[in-house]
Short mmCIF file of C-alpha atoms and ligand atoms in Angstrom, two decimals:
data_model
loop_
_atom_site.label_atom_id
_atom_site.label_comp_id
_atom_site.label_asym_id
_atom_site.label_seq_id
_atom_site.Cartn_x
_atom_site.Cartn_y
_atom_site.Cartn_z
CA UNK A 1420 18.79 -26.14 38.50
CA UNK A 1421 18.23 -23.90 35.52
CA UNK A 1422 20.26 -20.63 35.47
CA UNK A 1423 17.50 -17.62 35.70
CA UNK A 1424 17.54 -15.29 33.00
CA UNK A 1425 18.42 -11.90 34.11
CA UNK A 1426 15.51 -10.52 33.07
CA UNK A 1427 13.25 -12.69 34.88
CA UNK A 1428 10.51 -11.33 36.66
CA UNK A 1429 10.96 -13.99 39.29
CA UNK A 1430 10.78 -11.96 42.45
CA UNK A 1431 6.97 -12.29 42.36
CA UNK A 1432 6.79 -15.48 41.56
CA UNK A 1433 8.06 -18.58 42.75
CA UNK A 1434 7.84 -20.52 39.22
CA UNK A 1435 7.64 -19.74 35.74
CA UNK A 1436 4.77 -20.46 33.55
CA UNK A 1437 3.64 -24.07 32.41
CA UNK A 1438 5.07 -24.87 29.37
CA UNK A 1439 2.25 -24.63 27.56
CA UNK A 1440 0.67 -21.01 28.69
CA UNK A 1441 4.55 -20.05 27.99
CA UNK A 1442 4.14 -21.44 24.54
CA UNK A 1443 0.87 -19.80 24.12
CA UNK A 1444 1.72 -16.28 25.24
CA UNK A 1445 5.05 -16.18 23.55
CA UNK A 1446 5.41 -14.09 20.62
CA UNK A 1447 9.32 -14.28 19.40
CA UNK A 1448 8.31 -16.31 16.75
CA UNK A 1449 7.00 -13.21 15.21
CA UNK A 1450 7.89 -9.91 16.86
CA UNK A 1451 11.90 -11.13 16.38
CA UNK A 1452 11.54 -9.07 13.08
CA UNK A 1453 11.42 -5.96 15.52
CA UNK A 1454 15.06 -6.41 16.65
CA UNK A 1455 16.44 -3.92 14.80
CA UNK A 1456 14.08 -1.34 16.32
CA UNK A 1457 13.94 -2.73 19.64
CA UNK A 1458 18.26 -1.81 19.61
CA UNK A 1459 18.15 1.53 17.91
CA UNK A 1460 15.21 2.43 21.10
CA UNK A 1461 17.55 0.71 23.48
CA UNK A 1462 20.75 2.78 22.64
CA UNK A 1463 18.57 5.92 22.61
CA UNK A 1464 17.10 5.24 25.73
CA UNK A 1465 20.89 4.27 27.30
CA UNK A 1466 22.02 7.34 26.07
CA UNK A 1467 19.60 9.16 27.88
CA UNK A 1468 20.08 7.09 30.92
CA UNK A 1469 23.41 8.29 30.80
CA UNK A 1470 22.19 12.44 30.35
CA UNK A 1471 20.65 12.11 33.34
CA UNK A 1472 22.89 10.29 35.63
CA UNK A 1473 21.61 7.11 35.86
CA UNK A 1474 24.22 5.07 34.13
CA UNK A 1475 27.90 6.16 34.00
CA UNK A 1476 29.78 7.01 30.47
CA UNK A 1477 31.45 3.67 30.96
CA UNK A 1478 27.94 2.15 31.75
CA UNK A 1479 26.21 3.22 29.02
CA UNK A 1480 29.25 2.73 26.50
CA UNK A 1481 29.18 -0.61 27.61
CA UNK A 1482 25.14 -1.69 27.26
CA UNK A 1483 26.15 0.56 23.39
CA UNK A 1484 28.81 -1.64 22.48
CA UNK A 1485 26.69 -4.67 23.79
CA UNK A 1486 23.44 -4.13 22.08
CA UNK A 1487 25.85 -3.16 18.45
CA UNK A 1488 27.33 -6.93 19.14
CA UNK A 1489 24.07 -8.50 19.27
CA UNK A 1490 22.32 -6.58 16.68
CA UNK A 1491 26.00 -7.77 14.44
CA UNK A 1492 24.90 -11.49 15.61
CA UNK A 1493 21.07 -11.29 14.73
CA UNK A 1494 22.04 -9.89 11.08
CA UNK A 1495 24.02 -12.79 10.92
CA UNK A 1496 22.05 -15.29 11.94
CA UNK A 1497 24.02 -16.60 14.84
CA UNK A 1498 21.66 -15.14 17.67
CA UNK A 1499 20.00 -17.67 19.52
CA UNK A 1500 16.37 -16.68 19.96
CA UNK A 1501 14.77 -18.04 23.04
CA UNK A 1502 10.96 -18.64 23.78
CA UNK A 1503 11.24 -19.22 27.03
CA UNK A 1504 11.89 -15.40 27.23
CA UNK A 1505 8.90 -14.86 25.28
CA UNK A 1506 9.47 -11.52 23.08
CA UNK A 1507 12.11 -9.81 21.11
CA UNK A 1508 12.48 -7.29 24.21
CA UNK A 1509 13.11 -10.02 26.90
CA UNK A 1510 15.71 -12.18 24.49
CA UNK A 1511 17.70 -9.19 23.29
CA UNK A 1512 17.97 -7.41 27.23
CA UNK A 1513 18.64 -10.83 29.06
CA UNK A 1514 21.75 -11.27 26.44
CA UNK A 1515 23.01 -8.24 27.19
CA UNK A 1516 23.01 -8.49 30.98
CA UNK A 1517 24.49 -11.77 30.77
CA UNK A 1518 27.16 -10.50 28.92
CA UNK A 1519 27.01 -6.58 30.33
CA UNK A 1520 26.38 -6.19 34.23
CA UNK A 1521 25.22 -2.89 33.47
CA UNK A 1522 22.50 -4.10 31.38
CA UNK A 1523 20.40 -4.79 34.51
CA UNK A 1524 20.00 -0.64 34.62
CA UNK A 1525 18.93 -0.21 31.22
CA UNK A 1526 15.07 -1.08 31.88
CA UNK A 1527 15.30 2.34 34.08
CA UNK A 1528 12.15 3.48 33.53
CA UNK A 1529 10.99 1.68 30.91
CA UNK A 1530 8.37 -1.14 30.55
CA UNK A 1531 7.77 -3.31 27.87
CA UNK A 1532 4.97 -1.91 27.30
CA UNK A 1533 6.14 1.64 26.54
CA UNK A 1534 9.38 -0.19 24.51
CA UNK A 1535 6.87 -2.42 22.32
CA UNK A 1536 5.16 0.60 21.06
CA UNK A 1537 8.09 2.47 20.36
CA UNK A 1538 9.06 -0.44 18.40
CA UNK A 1539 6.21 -1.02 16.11
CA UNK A 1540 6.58 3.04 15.46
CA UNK A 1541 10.00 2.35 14.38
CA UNK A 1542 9.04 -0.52 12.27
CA UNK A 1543 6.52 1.16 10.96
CA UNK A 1544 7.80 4.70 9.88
CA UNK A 1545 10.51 2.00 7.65
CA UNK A 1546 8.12 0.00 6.55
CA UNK A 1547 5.76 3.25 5.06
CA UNK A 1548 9.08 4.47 3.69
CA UNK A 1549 9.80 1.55 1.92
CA UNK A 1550 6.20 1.00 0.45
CA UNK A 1551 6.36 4.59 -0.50
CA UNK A 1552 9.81 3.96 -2.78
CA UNK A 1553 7.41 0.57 -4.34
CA UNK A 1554 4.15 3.01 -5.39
CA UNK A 1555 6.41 5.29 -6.75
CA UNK A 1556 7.85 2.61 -8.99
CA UNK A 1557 4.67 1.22 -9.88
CA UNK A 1558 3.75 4.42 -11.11
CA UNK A 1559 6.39 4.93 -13.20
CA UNK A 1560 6.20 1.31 -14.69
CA UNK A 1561 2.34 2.27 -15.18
CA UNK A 1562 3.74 6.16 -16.86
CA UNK A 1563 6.14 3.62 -19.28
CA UNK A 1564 3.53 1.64 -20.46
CA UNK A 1565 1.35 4.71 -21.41
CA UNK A 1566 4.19 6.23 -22.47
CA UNK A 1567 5.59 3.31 -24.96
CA UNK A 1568 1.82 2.83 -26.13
CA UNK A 1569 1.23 6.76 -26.21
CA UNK A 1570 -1.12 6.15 -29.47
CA UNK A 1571 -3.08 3.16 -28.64
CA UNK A 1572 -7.10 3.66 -28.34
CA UNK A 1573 -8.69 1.19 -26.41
CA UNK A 1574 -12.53 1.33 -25.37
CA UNK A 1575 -13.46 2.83 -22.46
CA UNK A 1576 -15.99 0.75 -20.59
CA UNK A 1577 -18.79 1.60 -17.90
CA UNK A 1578 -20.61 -1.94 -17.09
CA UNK A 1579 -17.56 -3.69 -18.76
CA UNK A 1580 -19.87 -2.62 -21.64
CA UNK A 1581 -17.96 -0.22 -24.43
CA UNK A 1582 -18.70 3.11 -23.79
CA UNK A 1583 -16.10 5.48 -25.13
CA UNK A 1584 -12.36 5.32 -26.67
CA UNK A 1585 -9.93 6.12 -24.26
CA UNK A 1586 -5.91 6.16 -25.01
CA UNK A 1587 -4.90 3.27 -23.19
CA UNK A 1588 -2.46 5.67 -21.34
CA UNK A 1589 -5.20 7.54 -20.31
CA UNK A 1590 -6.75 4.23 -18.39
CA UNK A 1591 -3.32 3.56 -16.95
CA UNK A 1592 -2.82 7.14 -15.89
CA UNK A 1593 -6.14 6.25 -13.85
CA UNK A 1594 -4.33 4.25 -11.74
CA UNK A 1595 -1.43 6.29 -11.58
CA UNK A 1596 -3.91 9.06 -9.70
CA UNK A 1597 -5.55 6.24 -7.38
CA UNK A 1598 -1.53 5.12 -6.48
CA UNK A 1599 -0.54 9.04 -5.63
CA UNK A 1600 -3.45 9.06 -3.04
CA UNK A 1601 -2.27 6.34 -1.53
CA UNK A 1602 0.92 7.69 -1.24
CA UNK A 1603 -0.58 10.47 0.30
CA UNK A 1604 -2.92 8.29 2.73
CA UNK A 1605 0.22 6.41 3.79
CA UNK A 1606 1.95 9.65 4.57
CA UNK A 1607 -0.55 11.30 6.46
CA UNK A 1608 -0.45 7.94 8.49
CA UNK A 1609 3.14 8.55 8.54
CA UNK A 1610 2.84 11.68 10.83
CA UNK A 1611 0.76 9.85 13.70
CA UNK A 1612 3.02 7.19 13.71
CA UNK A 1613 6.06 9.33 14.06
CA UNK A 1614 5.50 10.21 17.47
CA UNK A 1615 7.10 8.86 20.20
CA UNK A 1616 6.16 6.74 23.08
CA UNK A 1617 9.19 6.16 25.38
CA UNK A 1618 8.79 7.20 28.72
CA UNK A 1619 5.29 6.07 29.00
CA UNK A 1620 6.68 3.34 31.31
CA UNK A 1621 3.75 0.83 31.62
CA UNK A 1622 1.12 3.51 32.39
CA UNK A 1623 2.13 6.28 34.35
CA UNK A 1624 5.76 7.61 33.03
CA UNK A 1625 8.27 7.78 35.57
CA UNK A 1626 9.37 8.98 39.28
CA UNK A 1627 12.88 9.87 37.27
CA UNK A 1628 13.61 12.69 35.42
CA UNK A 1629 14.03 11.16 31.95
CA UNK A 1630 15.04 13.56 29.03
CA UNK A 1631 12.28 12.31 26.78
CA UNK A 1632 12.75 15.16 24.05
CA UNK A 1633 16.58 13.25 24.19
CA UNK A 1634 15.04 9.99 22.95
CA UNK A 1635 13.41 11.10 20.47
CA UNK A 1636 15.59 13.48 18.78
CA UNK A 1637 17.96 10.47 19.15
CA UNK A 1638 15.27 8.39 16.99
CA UNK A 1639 14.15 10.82 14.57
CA UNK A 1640 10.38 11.84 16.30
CA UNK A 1641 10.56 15.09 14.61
CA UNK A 1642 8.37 16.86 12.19
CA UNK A 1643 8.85 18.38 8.43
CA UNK A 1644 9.90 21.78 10.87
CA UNK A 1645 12.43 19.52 13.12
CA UNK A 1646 9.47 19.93 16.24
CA UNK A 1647 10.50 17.09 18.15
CA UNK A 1648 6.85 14.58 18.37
CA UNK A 1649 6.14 13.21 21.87
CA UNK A 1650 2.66 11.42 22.67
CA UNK A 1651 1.38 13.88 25.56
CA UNK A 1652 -0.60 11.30 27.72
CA UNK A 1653 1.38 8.36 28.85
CA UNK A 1654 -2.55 5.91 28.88
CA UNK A 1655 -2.92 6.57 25.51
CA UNK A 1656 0.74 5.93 24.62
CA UNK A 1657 0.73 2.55 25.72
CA UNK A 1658 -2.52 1.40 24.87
CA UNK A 1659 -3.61 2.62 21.65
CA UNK A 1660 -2.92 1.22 17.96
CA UNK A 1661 -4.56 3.20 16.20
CA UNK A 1662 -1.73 4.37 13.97
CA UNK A 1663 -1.59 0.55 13.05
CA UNK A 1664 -5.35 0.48 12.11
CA UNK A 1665 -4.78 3.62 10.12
CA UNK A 1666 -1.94 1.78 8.04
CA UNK A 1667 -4.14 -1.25 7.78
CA UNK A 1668 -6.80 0.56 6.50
CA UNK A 1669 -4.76 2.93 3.92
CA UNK A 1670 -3.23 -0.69 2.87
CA UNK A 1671 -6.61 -2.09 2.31
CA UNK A 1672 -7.34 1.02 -0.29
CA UNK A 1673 -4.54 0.58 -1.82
CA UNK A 1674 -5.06 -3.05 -1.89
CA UNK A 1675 -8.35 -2.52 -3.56
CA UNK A 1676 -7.08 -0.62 -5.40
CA UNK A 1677 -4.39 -2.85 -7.07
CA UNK A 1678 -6.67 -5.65 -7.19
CA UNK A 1679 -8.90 -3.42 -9.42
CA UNK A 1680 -5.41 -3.12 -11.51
CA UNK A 1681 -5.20 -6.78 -11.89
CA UNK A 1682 -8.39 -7.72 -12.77
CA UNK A 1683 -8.55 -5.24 -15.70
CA UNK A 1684 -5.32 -6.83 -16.31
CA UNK A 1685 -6.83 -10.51 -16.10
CA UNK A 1686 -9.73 -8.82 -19.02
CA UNK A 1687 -7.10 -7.52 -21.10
CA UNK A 1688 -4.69 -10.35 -21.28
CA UNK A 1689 -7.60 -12.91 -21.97
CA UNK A 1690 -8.27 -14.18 -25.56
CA UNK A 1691 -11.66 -12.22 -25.52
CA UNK A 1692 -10.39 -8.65 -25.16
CA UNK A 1693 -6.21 -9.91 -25.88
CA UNK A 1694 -5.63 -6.26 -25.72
CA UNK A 1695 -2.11 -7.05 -23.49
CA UNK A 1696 0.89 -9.73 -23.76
CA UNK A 1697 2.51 -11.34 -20.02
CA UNK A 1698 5.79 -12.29 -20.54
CA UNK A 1699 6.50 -15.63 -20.04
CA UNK A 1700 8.00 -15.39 -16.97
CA UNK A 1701 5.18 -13.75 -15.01
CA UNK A 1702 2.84 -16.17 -15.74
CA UNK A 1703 2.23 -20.00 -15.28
CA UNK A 1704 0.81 -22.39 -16.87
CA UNK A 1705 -1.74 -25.20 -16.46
CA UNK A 1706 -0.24 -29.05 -14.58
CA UNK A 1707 -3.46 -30.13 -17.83
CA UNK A 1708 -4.08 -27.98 -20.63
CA UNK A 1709 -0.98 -27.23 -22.31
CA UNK A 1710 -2.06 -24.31 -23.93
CA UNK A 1711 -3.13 -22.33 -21.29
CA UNK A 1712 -0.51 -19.21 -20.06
CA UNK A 1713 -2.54 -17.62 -16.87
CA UNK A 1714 -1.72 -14.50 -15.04
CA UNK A 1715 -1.12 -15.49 -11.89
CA UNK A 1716 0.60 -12.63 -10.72
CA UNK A 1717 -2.31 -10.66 -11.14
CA UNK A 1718 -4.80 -13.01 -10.22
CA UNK A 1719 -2.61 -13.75 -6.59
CA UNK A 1720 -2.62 -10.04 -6.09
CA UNK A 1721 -6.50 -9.53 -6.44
CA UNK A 1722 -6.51 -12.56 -4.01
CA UNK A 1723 -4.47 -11.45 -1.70
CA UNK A 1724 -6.99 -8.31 -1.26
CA UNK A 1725 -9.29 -10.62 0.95
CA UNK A 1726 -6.40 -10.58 3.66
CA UNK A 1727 -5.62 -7.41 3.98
CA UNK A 1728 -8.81 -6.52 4.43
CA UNK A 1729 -9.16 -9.35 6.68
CA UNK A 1730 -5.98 -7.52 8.85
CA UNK A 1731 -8.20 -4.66 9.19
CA UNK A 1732 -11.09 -5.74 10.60
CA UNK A 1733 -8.94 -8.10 12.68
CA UNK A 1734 -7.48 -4.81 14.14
CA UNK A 1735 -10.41 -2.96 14.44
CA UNK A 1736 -11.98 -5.84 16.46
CA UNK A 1737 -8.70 -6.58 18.23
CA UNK A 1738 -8.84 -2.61 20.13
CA UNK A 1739 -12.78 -2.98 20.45
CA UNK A 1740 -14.04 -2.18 23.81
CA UNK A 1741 -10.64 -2.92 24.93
CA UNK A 1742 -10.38 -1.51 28.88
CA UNK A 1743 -7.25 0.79 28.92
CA UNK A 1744 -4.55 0.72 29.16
CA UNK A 1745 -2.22 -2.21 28.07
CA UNK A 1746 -3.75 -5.34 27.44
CA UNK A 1747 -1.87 -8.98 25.96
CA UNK A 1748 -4.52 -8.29 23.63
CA UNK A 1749 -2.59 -5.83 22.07
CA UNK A 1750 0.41 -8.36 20.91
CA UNK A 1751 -2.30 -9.95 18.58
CA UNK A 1752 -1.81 -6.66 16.79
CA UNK A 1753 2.00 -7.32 15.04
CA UNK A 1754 1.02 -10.62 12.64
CA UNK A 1755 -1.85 -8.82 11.19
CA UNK A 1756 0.04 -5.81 10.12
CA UNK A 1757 3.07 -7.31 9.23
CA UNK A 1758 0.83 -9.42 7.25
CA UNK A 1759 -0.71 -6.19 5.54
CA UNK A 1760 2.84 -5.01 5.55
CA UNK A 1761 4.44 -7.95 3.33
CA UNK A 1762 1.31 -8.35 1.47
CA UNK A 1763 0.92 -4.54 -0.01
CA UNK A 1764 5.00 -4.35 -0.45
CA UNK A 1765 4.70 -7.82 -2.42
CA UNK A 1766 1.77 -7.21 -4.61
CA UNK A 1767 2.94 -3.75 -5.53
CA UNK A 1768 6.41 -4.43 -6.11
CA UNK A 1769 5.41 -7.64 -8.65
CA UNK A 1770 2.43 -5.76 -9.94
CA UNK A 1771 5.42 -3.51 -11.29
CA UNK A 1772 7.75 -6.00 -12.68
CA UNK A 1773 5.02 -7.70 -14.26
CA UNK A 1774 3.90 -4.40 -16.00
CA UNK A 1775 7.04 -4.00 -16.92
CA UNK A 1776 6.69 -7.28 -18.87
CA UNK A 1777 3.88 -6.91 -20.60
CA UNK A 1778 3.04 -5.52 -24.10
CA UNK A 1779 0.51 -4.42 -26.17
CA UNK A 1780 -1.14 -5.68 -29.21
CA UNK A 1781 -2.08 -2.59 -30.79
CA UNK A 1782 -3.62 -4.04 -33.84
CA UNK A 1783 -6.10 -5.78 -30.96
CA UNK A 1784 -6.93 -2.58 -29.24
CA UNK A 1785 -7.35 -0.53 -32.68
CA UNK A 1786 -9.91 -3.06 -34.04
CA UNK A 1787 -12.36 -2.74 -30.53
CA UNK A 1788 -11.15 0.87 -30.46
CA UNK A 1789 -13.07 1.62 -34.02
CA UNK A 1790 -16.08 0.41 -32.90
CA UNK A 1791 -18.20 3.46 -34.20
CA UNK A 1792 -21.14 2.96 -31.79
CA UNK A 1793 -18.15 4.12 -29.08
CA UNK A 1794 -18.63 7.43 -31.16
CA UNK A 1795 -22.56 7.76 -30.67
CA UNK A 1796 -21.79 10.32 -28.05
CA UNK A 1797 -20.15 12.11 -30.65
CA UNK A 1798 -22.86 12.15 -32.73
CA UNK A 1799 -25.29 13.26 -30.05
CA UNK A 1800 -22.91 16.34 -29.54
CA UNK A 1801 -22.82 17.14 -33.05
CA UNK A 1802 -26.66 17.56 -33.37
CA UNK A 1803 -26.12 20.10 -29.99
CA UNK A 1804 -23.74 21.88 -31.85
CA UNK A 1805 -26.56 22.57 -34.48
CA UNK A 1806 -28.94 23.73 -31.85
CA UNK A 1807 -30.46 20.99 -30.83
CA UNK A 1808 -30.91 20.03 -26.94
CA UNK A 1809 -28.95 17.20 -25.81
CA UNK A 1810 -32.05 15.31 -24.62
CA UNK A 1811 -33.79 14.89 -28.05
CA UNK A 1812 -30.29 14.31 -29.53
CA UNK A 1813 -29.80 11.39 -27.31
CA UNK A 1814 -33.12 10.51 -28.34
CA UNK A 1815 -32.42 10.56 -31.95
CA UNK A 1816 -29.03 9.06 -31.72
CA UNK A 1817 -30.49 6.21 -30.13
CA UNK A 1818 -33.35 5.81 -32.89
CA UNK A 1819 -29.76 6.19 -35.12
CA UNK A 1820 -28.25 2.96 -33.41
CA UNK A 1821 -31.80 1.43 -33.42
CA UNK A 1822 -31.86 2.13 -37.40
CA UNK A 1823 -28.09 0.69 -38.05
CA UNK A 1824 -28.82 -2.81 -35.96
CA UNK A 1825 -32.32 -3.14 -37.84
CA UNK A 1826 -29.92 -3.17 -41.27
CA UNK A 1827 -26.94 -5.15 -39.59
CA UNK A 1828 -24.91 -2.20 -40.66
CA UNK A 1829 -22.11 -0.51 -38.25
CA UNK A 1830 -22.93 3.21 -37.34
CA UNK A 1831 -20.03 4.66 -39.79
CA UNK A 1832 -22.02 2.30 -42.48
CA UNK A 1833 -25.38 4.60 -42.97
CA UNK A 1834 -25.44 7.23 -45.42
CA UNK A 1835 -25.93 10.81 -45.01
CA UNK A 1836 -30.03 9.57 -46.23
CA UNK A 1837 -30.04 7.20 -43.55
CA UNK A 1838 -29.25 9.86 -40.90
CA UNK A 1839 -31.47 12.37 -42.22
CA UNK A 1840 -34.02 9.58 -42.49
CA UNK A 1841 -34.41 9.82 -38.71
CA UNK A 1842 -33.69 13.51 -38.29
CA UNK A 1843 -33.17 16.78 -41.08
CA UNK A 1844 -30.98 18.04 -39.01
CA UNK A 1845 -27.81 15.86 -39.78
CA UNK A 1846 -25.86 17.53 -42.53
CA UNK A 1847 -23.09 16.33 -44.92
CA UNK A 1848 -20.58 16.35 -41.82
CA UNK A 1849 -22.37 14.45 -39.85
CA UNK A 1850 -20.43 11.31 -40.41
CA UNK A 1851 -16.91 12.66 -40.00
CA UNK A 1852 -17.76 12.63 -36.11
CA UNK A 1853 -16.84 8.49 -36.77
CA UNK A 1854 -13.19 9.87 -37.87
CA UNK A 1855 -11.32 8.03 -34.62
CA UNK A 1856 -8.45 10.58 -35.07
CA UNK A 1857 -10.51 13.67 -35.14
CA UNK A 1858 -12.70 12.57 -32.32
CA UNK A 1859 -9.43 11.84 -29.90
CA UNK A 1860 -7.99 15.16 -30.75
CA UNK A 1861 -11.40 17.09 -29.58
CA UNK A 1862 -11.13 15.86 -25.92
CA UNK A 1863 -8.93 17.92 -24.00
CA UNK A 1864 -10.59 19.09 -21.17
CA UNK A 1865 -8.56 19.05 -18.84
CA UNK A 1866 -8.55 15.31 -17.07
CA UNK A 1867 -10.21 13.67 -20.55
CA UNK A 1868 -8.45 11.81 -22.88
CA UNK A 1869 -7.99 14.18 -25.57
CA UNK A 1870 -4.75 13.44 -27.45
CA UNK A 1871 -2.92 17.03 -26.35
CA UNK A 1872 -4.43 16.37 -22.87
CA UNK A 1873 -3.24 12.72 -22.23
CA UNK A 1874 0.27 14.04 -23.75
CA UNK A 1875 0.41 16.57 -21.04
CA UNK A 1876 -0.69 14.25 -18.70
CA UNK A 1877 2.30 12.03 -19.53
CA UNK A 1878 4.74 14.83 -19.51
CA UNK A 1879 3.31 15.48 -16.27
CA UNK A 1880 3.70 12.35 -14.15
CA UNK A 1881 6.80 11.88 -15.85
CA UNK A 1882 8.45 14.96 -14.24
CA UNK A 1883 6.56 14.03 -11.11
CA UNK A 1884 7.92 11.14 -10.59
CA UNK A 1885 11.48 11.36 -11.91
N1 LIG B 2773 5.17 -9.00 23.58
C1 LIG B 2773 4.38 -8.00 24.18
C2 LIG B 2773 3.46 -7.37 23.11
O1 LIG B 2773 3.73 -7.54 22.00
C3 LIG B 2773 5.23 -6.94 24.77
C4 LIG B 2773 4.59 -6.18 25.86
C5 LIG B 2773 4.38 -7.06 27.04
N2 LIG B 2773 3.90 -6.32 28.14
C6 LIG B 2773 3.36 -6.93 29.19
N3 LIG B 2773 2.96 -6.17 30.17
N4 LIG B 2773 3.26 -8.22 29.28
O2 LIG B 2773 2.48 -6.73 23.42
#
């Protein structure tokens, strides 16, 4: 006969599950990334256990030294991960009380369903730490590119028709903003998730008198102020995810708004606009048409935008009428934010190298850039600055533009008899508004992209981010 595992729940029953429920319901195959977690909990929890008398010093030294060998032989590799025992809990505890009697004490007061959402917390709080560090270096790979390019004009579009020059920092300085309020979604997320669960139990807490303020010193459940963080209503604890819908959802911004990144990208590196260069090696080519160089990177990342978004509503729908308190259910949760997890990290982090590969053809961006009709604004504003009210300058701007494509001329192209042709009040001046240089420097409102104001801006995120 087979040898029970010591963490079988076999009192109850007098066999296991068929082989293929046991294959359905297991979930190593996945939540074995939570290992790492699932110790650190462990050996806080054991610790405790040993505050308050229910293991000895030599007990709890023991299950210590035992959980450090087998998180040593899961780094490795050499840990032998077994379904049967169906999650990353039941494999890691059942090794350990083969190998430590004492093990058998260290579920004290502790289900798995109190343990499983300590470690997603865990995992989490890393995992928004880490995504964190990638933004941040996106950013500055975005501040670099402004910053190397610091006098290229580029049109502005609304419609992806031209509208108005822009410095091409100034668009990538856009982004720059969108990326910090992700940052600051994903922290605020932070602080929910950095509360902690143990002592829960399944539903109810515990008969004992754990030290639960212990535990999660021990993990780091504190605040900015060093206030330890404990959830305050053990049903809740165990049953809700909505800190994992939260990060999920701030991913899916941030996920939108990288895909709006790459697409602009996609415009710019195209032989249409050919505003940008991809290095070599983050693009592809075509298995046909030799010529073709495509940028896959950001083409994969605007993709991969469907998914996350996907993970969200998968998340949303997964907690959805759900009866408390624990439910399986709630193991459907970990693919679908790992999955966001991964997918964010990875799209940000090659989003950045791939910026960091890419150049500009500034004699490209000049030529749209001079487009004088991107100055009809200007021109408008002029005619205000003689008195005139902005409506009837639009209007007479436009009968401007309408006058210039009747003669296939560009705007710049009429003469000051053209212009007063439509309207006295244009006076010799009047066509120095087309003067690119003049027109960038007049723009510095703060948050336009004036030439002093895109400078500061620079300087600013620079010093921000450094
Ligand atoms: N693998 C499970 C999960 O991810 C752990 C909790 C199991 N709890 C239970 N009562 N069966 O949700």
């Amino acid at each position: 006969m087979k040898k029970k595992s010591p963490v079988s729940r076999s009192g109850r029953f007098n066999r296991g599950p068929a082989a293929d429920v046991a294959a359905f319901s297991e979930s190593i195959s996945f939540d074995w990334r939570l290992w790492r977690h699932d110790i650190a909990g462990s050996v806080a929890h054991a610790t405790m256990l040993q505050k308050i008398g229910v293991l000895t010093a030599t007990e709890s030294r023991a299950i210590i030294a035992g959980l450090d060998k087998i998180g040593k032989e899961i780094a490795a590799g050499k840990f032998k991960w077994k379904p049967e025992l169906e999650d990353v809990h039941m494999n890691i505890e059942s090794t350990l009380t083969e190998r430590v009697p004492a093990g058998a004490k260290l579920h004290t007061a502790r289900s798995r369903n109190d343990q499983v959402a300590l470690d997603v917390r865990l995992w989490l709080r890393d995992e928004i730490t880490s995504l964190l560090g990638e933004i941040v270096r996106l950013q500055r790979s975005l501040v670099a590119l402004g910053e190397h390019n610091a006098d290229v004009i580029i049109p502005g579009y609304t419609h992806l028709q031209r509208a108005q020059p822009v410095y091409f920092a100034h668009h990538l300085l856009a982004y720059v903003e969108m990326l910090e309020r992700d940052c600051e979604r994903l922290w605020d997320c932070y602080s929910r998730v950095n509360v902690c669960p143990l002592g829960s139990g399944a539903i109810a807490g515990s008969t004992l008198k754990l030290d639960r303020a212990l535990v999660a010193k021990l993990l780091g459940f504190v605040d900015a102020d060093g206030k330890v963080q404990l959830t305050q209503n053990s049903m809740d604890a165990v049953s809700d995810r909505d800190f994992a819908i939260e990060f999920c959802a701030a991913g899916a911004v941030l996920a939108m708004h990288l895909s709006r990144l790459a697409e602009d990208v996609i415009l710019w590196a195209s032989a249409e606009f050919n505003f940008i260069k991809i290095a070599d090696a983050y693009t592809t080519g075509s298995s046909l048409m030799p010529q073709k160089k495509n940028p896959d990177v950001a083409e994969l990342t605007r993709g991969k935008t469907g998914r996350v978004y996907g993970n969200l509503m998968a998340l949303l729908t997964l907690l959805k009428g759900l009866p408390m308190t624990y439910n399986r259910d709630l193991q459907e949760d970990k693919e679908r934010l790992f999955d966001t997890a991964d997918t964010v990290r990875a799209c940000v982090r090659l989003m950045s190298a791939m910026l960091q590969h890419t150049s500009v053809n500034s004699f490209s961006c000049l030529a749209a850039a001079s487009d004088p009709a991107l100055l009809a604004t200007d021109l408008a504003d002029y005619l205000v600055q003689k008195g005139m009210p902005f409506r009837k300058a639009h209007h007479v701007v436009g009968a401007v533009v309408a006058l210039a494509e009747g003669e296939g001329k560009a705007l710049n192209q009429l003469t000051l008899t053209d212009l007063q042709s439509v309207d006295k009040t244009f006076g010799r001046d009047a066509l120095g508004v087309f003067d690119l240089t003049r027109a960038m420097a007049k723009r510095n409102l703060p948050g336009a992209p004036g030439t002093k104001e895109v400078a500061k801006q620079l300087a600013r995120w620079r010093k921000l981010l450094s």
